[in-house]
Structures are given as structure tokens and as C-alpha cells.
mmCIF file of C-alpha atoms in Angstrom:
data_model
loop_
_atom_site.group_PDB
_atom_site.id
_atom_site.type_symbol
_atom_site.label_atom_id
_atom_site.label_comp_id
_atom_site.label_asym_id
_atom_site.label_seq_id
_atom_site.Cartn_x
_atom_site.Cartn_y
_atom_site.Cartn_z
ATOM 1 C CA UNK A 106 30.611 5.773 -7.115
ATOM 2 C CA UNK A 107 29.660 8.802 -9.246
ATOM 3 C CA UNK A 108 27.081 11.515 -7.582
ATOM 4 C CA UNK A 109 24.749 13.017 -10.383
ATOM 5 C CA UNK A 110 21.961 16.080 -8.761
ATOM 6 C CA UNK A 111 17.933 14.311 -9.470
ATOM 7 C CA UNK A 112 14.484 15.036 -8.481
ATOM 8 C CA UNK A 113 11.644 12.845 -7.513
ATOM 9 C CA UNK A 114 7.742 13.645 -7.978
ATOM 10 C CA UNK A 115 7.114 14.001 -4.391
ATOM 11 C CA UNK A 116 5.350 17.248 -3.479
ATOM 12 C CA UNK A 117 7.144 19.621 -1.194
ATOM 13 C CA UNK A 118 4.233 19.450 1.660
ATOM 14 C CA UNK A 119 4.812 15.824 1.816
ATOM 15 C CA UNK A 120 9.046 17.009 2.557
ATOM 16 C CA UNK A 121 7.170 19.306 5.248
ATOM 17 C CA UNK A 122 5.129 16.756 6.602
ATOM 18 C CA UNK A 123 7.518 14.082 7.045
ATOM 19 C CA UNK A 124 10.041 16.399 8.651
ATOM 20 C CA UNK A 125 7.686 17.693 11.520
ATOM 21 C CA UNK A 126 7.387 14.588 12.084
ATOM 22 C CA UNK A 127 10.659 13.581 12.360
ATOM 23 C CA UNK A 128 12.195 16.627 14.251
ATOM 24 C CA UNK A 129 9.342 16.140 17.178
ATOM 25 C CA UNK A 130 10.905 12.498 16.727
ATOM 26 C CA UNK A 131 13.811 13.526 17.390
ATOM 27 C CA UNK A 132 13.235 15.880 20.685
ATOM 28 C CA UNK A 133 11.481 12.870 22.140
ATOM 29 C CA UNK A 134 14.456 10.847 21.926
ATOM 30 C CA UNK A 135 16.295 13.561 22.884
ATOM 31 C CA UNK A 136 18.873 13.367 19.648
ATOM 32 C CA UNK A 137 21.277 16.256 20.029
ATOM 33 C CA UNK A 138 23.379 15.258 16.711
ATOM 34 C CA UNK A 139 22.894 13.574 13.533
ATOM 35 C CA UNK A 140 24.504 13.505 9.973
ATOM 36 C CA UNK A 141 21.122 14.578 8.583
ATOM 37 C CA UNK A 142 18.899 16.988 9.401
ATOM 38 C CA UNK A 143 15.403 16.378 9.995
ATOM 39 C CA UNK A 144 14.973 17.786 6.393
ATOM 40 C CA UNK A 145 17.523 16.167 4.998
ATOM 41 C CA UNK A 146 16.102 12.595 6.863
ATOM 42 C CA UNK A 147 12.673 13.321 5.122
ATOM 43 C CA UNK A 148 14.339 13.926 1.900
ATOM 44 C CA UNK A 149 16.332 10.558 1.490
ATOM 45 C CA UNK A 150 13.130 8.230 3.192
ATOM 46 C CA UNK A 151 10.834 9.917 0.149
ATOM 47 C CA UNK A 152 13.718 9.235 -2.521
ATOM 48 C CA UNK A 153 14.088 5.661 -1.551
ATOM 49 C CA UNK A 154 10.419 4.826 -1.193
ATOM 50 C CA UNK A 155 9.636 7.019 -4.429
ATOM 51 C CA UNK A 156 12.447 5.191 -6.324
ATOM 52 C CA UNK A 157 13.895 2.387 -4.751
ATOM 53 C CA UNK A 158 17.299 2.707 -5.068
ATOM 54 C CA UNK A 159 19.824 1.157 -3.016
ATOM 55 C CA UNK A 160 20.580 1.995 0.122
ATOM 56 C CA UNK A 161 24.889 2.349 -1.358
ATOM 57 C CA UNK A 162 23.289 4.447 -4.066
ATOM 58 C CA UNK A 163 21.708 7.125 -1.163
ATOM 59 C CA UNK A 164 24.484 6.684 0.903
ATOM 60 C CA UNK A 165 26.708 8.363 -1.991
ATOM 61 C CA UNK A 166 24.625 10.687 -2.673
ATOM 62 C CA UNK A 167 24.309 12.550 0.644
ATOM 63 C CA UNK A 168 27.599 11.998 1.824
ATOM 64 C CA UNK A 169 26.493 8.645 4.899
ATOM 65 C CA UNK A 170 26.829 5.480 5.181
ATOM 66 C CA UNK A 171 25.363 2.661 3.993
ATOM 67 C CA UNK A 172 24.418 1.594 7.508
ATOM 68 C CA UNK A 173 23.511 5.001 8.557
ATOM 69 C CA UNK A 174 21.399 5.419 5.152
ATOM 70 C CA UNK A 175 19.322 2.167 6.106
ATOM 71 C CA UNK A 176 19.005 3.551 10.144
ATOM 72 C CA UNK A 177 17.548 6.581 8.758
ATOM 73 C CA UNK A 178 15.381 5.505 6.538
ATOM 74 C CA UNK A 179 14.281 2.407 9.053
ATOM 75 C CA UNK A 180 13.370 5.197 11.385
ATOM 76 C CA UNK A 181 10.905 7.337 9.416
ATOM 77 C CA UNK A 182 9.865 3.819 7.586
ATOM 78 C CA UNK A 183 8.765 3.153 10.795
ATOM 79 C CA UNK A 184 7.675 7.079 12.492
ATOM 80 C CA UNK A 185 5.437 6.724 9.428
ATOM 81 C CA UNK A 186 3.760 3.506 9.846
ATOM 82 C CA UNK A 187 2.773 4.247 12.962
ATOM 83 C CA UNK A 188 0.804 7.333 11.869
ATOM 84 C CA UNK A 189 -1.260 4.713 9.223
ATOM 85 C CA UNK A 190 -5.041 4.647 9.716
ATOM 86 C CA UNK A 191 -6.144 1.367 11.150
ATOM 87 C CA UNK A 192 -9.223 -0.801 9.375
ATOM 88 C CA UNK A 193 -11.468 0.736 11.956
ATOM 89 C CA UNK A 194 -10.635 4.300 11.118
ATOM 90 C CA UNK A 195 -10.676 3.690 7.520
ATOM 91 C CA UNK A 196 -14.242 2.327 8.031
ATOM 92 C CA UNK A 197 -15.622 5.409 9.736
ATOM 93 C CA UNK A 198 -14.348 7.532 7.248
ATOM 94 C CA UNK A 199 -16.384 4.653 4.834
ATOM 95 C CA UNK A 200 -19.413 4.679 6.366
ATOM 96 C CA UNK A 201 -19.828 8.517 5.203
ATOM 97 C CA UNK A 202 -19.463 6.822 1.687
ATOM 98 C CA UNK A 203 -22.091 5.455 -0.485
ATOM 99 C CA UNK A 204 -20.006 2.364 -0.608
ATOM 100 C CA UNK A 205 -16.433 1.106 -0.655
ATOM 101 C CA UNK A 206 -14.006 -0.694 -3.641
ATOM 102 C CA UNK A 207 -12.245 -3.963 -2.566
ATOM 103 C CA UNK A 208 -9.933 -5.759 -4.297
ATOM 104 C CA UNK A 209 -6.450 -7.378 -3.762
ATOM 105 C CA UNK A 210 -2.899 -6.897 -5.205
ATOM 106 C CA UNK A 211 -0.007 -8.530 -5.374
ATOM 107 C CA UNK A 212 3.748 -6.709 -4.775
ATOM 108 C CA UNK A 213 6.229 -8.640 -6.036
ATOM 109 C CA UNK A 214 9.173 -9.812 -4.104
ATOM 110 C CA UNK A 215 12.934 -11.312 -4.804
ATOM 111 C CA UNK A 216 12.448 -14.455 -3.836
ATOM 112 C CA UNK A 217 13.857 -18.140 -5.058
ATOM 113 C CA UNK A 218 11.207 -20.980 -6.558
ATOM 114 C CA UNK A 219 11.590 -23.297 -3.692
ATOM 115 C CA UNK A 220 9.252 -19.956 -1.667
ATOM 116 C CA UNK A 221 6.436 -21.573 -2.528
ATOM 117 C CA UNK A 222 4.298 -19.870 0.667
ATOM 118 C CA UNK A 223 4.941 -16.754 -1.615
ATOM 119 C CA UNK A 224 4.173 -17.848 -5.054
ATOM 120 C CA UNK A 225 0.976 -16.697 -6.999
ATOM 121 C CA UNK A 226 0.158 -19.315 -9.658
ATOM 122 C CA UNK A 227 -1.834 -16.639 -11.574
ATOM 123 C CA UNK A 228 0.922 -13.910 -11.386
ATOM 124 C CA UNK A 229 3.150 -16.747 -12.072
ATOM 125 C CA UNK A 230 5.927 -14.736 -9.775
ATOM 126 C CA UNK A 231 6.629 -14.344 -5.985
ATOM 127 C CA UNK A 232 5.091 -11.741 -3.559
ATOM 128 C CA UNK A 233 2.823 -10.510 -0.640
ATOM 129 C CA UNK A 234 -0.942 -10.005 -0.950
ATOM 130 C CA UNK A 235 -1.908 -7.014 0.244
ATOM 131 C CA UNK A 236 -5.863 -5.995 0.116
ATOM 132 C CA UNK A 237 -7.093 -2.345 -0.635
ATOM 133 C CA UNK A 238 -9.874 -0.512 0.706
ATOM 134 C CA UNK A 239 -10.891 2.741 -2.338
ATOM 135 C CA UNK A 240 -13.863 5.619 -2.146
ATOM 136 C CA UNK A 241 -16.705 5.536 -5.199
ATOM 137 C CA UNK A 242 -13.790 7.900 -6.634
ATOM 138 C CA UNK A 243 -10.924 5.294 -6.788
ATOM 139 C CA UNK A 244 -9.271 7.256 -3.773
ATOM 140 C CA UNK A 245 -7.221 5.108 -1.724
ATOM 141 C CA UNK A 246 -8.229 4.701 2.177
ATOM 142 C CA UNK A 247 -6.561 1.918 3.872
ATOM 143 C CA UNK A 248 -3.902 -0.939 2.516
ATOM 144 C CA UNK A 249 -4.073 -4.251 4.931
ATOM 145 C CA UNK A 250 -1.126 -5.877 6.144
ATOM 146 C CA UNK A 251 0.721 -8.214 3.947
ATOM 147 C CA UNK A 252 0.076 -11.471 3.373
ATOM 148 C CA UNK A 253 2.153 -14.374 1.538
ATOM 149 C CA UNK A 254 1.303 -14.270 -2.342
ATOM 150 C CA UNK A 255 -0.440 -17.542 -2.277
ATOM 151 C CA UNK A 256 -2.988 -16.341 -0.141
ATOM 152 C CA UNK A 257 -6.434 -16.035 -1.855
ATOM 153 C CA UNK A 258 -7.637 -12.501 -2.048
ATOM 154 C CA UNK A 259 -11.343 -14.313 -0.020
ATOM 155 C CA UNK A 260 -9.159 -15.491 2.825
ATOM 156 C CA UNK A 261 -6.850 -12.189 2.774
ATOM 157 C CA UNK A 262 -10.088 -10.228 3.442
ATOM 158 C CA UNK A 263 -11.498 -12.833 6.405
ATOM 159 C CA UNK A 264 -8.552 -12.991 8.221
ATOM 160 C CA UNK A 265 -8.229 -9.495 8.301
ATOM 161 C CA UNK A 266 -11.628 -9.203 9.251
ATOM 162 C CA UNK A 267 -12.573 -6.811 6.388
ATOM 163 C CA UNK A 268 -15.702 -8.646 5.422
ATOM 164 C CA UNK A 269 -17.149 -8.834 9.217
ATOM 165 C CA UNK A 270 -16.388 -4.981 10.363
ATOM 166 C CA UNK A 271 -17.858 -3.607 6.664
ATOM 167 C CA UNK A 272 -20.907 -5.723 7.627
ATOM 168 C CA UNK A 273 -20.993 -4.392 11.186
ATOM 169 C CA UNK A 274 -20.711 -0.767 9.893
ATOM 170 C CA UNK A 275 -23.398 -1.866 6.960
ATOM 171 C CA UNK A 276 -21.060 -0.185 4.239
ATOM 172 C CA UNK A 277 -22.101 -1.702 0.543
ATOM 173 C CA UNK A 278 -18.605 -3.351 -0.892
ATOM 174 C CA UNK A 279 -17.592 -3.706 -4.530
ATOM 175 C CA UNK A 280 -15.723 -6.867 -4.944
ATOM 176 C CA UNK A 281 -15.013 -9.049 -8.066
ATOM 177 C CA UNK A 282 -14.771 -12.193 -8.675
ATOM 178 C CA UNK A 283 -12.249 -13.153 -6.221
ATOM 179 C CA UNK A 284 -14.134 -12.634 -3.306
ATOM 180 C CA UNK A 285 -17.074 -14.944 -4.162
ATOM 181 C CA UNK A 286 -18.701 -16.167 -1.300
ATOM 182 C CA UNK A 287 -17.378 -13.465 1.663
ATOM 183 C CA UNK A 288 -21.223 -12.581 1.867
ATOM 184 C CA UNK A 289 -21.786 -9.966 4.327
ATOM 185 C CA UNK A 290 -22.311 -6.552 2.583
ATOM 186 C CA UNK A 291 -19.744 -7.774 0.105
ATOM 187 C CA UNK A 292 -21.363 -7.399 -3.720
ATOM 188 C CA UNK A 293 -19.433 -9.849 -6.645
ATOM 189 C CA UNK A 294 -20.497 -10.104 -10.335
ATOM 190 C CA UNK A 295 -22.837 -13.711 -11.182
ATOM 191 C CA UNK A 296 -20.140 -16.692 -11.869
ATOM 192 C CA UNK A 297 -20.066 -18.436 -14.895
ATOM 193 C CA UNK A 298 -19.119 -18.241 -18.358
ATOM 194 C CA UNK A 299 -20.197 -15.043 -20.255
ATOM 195 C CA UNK A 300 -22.141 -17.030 -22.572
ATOM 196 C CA UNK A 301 -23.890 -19.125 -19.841
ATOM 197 C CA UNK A 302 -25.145 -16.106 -17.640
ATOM 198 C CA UNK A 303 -28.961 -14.405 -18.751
ATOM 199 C CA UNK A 304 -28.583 -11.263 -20.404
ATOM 200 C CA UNK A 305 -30.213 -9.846 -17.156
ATOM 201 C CA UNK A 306 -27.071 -11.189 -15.294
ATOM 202 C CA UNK A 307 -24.908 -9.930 -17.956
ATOM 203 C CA UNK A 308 -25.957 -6.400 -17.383
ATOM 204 C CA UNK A 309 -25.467 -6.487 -13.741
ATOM 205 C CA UNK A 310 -22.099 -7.962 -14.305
ATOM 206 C CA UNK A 311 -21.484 -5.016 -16.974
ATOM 207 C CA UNK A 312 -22.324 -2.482 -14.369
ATOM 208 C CA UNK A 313 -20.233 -4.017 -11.472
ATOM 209 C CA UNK A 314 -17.279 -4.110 -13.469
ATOM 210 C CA UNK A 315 -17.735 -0.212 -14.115
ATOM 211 C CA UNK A 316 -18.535 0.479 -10.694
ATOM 212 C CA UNK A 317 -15.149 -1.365 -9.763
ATOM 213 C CA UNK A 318 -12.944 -0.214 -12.212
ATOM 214 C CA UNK A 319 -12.405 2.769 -10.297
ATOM 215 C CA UNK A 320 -10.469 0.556 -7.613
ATOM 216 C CA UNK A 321 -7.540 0.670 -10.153
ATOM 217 C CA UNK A 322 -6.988 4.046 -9.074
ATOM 218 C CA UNK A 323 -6.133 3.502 -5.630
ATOM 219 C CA UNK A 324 -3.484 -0.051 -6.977
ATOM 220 C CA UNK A 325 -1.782 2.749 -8.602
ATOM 221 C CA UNK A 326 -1.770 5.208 -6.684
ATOM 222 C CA UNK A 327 0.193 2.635 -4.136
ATOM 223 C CA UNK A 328 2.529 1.325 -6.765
ATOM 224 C CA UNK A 329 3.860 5.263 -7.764
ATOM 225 C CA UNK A 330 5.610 4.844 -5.047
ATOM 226 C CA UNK A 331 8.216 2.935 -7.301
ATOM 227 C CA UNK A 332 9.981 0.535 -4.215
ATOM 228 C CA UNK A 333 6.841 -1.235 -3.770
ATOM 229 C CA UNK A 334 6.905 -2.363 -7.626
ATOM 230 C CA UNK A 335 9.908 -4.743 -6.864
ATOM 231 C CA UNK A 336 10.835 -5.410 -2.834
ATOM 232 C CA UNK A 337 14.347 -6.657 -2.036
ATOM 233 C CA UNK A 338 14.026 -6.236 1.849
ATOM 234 C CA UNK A 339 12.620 -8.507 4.293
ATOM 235 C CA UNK A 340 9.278 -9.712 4.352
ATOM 236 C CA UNK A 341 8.989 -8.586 7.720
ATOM 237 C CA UNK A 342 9.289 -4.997 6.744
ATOM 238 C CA UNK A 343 7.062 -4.654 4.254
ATOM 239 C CA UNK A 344 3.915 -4.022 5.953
ATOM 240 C CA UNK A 345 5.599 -1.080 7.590
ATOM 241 C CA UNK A 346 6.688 0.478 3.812
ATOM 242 C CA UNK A 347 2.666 -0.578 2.778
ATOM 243 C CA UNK A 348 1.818 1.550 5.841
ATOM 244 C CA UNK A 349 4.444 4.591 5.415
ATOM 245 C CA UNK A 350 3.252 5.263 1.755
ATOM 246 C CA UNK A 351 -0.429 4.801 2.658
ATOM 247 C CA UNK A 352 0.440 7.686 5.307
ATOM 248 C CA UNK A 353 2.075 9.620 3.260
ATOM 249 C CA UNK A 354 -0.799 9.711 0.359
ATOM 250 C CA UNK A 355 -3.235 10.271 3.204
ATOM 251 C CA UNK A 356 -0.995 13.241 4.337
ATOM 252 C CA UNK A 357 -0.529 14.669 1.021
ATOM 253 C CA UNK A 358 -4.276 14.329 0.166
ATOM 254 C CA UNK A 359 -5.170 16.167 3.043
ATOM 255 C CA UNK A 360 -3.658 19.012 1.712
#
């Protein structure tokens, strides 16, 4: 396999972060040798969630294994997830907001037609639901667990219990149309046809959709992180790369 020298739009404080992390990691364990350094660890977790390569394609290109190349990445995958804000913390940091975006996405997946659990009529394609919590600004603060793809993006937020803890911590919620009847503190646009609503309801529905637009923000700021555009792992490991990339935008927002 041929080895060609690349970059990846990852900042270098983000490199920092993820190495501190690793090297305390690392004394913890008590690791006294390993074909990467913490650096070099940090370096080849960002590349593969950044880009999504293979893990054959890292392996070449700093000089491990394929087997080692998964271990290591597995391992800060997993260092990072663990650092993720829960949906407690993330409403805390809400509640200082004048309200909170909602709204659902779906990452696609490799999987064959007979998956049915993970197929999404309206995508018309397989994945895993996973439901966003944004600032009035579009800024992302918390990414759920993942659910199969056919899961409606109502019943993602309920059994999550987004709907019950925003209504607990009386945080105002911009939802559309999707999450029609979750109730609580939960605000979606009138339902009907366009030409069937009063112009009254028109004009609220006008300014939802403006208010929520911002939302889109935060759905790409998750899917930059190029892996999460087309999954080939597990399903089981997904919430724990949803989690590591939702750390590592926290961490690199921080700064």
C-alpha cells in the first residue's frame, strides 16, 4: 500500500487535548510501552474520526497494525466518550439559555434491506437516530444515544427523557413538526396544509421555522466529522463515536 503525507482540519488544541488525556490514560494503566505515543495516539483517533478511512489505510500510514490501529483508536474512542456531557449537564448549561433547538438526525449505516429495525422510510436508506440538543446560536450541546433509524424522532426524545427533564428545568424547546404532541415545554409549528392554516397561524409557523433553522448548525457541525457521514462499524459502537466527537467540539469550543 502506498503512504502519501495529508492533513486534516482538526485544530492543534484539539491534538493537545486529546493527548493529555490519553497520556494520564496511560499512567493509570500503568503502560510503560507502546508503538504510538500519546501524541501520535491522538493524531490517528482525530484522522479516522475526521475522515473515516480504514483502519488498513492508518495502519500504513504510521507504520502499525491493523489490529493495533483499531486498539488505539477503540481506546481514545472510548477515553473520549466518557468525558461526554450527560442530558442533565447539557440542561444546566440550557437553563442559562433563553431556550433550546431540538431536532433529530439520521447517520447512515452499511446495512442490508432485510435491517428493517434500521430503515427510515423517509430517508429511504439505513441508519441510527440520534437527537440533538443546539443554543439560540445553532451551537451544539448534547447528541443522545443512538437509536435504530426507524425510530420516530417523538419517541427518540421520550425515551430518552428529553421532553420530561426540559419540562422539569422549564427550558422553552424549538421543535418541528416531528415532535407533535411531546407537550411539555416543547413548541411545534400548527399542522396542516399551508393553505388550510389562518394567516395568523401561518406567521407563527414562518417565525418557528426561522427560530429553528439555526438547529442546522449544530447537524453539521456533528457530520464535519466525516466518519459519522457513512458508519461501517458496529452498531454497538456508535454511540461512543456520537459521544467522542460531541467531546471533542465541546473541548475545542472551550477554547
Amino acid at each position: 500500500m502506498l503512504v502519501y503525507p495529508s492533513g486534516i482540519d482538526v485544530s492543534s488544541s484539539t491534538l493537545r487535548f486529546l493527548a493529555r488525556q490519553l497520556r494520564a490514560h496511560h499512567r493509570a494503566l500503568g503502560s510503560r510501552w507502546r508503538r504510538l505515543s500519546a501524541g501520535r495516539q491522538a493524531l490517528l483517533a482525530l484522522a479516522h474520526l475526521r475522515v473515516g478511512h480504514t483502519y488498513a489505510q492508518f495502519a500504513a500510514g504510521f507504520g502499525i497494525g491493523t489490529t493495533t490501529a483499531y486498539r488505539y483508536v477503540a481506546e481514545a474512542v472510548d477515553l473520549l466518550a466518557d468525558l461526554a456531557p450527560t442530558l442533565a449537564d447539557a440542561v444546566r448549561t440550557a437553563s442559562t439559555k433563553a431556550f433550546v433547538l431540538l431536532d433529530g438526525t439520521l447517520l447512515p449505516i452499511d446495512r442490508i434491506a432485510a435491517d428493517r429495525p434500521f430503515c427510515l422510510g423517509k430517508h429511504k436508506k439505513h441508519g441510527m437516530n440520534v437527537q440533538v440538543l443546539a443554543d439560540p446560536f445553532g451551537r451544539l450541546l448534547w447528541a443522545s444515544p443512538v437509536l435504530p433509524g426507524a425510530v420516530h424522532d417523538v419517541r427518540a426524545a421520550r425515551e430518552h427523557g428529553i421532553v420530561d427533564v426540559l419540562a422539569r428545568a422549564d427550558v422553552t424547546c424549538w421543535a418541528d413538526k416531528g415532535y407533535r404532541g411531546a407537550s411539555g415545554t416543547v413548541r411545534t409549528p400548527y399542522w396542516g396544509r399551508w393553505d388550510t392554516l389562518s394567516t395568523g397561524q401561518q406567521a407563527v409557523n414562518r417565525s418557528h421555522a426561522k427560530i429553528r433553522a439555526l438547529v442546522e448548525q449544530a447537524m453539521a457541525t456533528l457530520k464535519s466529522w466525516r466518519l459519522l457521514r457513512k458508519l461501517r462499524c458496529s452498531t454497538t459502537r456508535i454511540t461512543a463515536l456520537v459521544r467522542a466527537v460531541l467531546t471533542l467540539h465541546l473541548a475545542s469550543s472551550d477554547r
